[in-house]
CSV table of C-alpha atoms in Angstrom, one decimal:
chain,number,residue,atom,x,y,z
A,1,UNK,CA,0.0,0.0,0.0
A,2,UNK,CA,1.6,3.5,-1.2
A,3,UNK,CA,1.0,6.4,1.3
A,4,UNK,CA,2.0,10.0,0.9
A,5,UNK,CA,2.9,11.1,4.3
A,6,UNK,CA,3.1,15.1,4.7
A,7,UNK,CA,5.1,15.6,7.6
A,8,UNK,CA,3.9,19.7,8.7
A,9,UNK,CA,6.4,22.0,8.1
A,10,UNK,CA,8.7,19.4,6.2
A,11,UNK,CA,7.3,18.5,3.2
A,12,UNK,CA,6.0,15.2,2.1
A,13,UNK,CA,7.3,11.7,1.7
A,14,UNK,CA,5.4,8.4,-0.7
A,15,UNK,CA,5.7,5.3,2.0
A,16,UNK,CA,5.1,1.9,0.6
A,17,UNK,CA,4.1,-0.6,3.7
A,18,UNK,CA,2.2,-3.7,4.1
A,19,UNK,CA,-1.4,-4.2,4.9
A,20,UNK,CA,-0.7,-5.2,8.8
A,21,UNK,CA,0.6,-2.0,9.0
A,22,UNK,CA,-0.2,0.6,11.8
A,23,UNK,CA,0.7,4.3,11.9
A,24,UNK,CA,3.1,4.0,14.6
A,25,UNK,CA,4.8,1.7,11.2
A,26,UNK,CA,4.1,4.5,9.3
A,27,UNK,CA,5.6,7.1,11.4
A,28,UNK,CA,8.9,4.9,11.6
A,29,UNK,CA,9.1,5.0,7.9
A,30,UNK,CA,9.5,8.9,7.8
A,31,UNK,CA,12.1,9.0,10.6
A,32,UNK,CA,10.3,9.9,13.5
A,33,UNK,CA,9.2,8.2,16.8
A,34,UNK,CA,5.4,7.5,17.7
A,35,UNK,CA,6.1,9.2,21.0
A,36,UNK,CA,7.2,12.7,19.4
A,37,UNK,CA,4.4,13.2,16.6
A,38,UNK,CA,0.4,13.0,16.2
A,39,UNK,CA,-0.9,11.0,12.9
A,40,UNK,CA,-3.9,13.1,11.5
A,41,UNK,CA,-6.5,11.6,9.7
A,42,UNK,CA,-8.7,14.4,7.2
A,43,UNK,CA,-7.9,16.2,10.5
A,44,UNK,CA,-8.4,13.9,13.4
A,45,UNK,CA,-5.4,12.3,15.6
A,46,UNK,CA,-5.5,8.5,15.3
A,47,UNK,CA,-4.4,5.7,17.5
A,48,UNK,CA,-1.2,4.9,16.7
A,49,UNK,CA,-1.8,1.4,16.9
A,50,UNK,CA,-4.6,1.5,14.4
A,51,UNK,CA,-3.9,-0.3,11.4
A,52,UNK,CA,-3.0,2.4,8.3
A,53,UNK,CA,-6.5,2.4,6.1
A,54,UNK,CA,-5.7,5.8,4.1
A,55,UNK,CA,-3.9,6.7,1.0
A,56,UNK,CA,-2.9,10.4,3.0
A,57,UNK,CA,-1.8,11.2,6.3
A,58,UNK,CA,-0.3,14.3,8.1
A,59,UNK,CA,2.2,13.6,10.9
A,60,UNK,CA,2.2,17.0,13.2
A,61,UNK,CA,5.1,17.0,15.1
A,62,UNK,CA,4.9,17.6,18.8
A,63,UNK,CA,6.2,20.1,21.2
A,64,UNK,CA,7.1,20.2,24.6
A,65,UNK,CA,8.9,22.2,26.7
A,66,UNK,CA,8.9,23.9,30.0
């Protein structure tokens, strides 16, 4: 399954996974850790053990600080 993934303020990647795969799999494949980003789904954050059932995805990176 391709997937463009448009990681905010980075630009955006074409990921090829397989059809077990979940966005915390897809999030790997663009470099980044599950822990540090939000998936987004035509706007809404998904579980990042769902299993990937879009062609598009946004991956907002997140920040923390104190």
């Amino acid at each position: 399954m391709n997937v463009t993934v448009d990681v905010v303020g980075e630009g955006s990647r074409e990921v090829t996974v397989d059809e077990s795969a979940t966005y915390a799999d897809l999030v790997r494949e663009v470099d980044r850790s599950p822990q540090e980003v939000s998936v987004l789904v035509d706007g809404s954050p998904v579980p990042e053990d769902q299993p990937v059932g879009v062609d598009h995805v946004q991956v907002l990176r997140l920040i923390k600080g104190g």
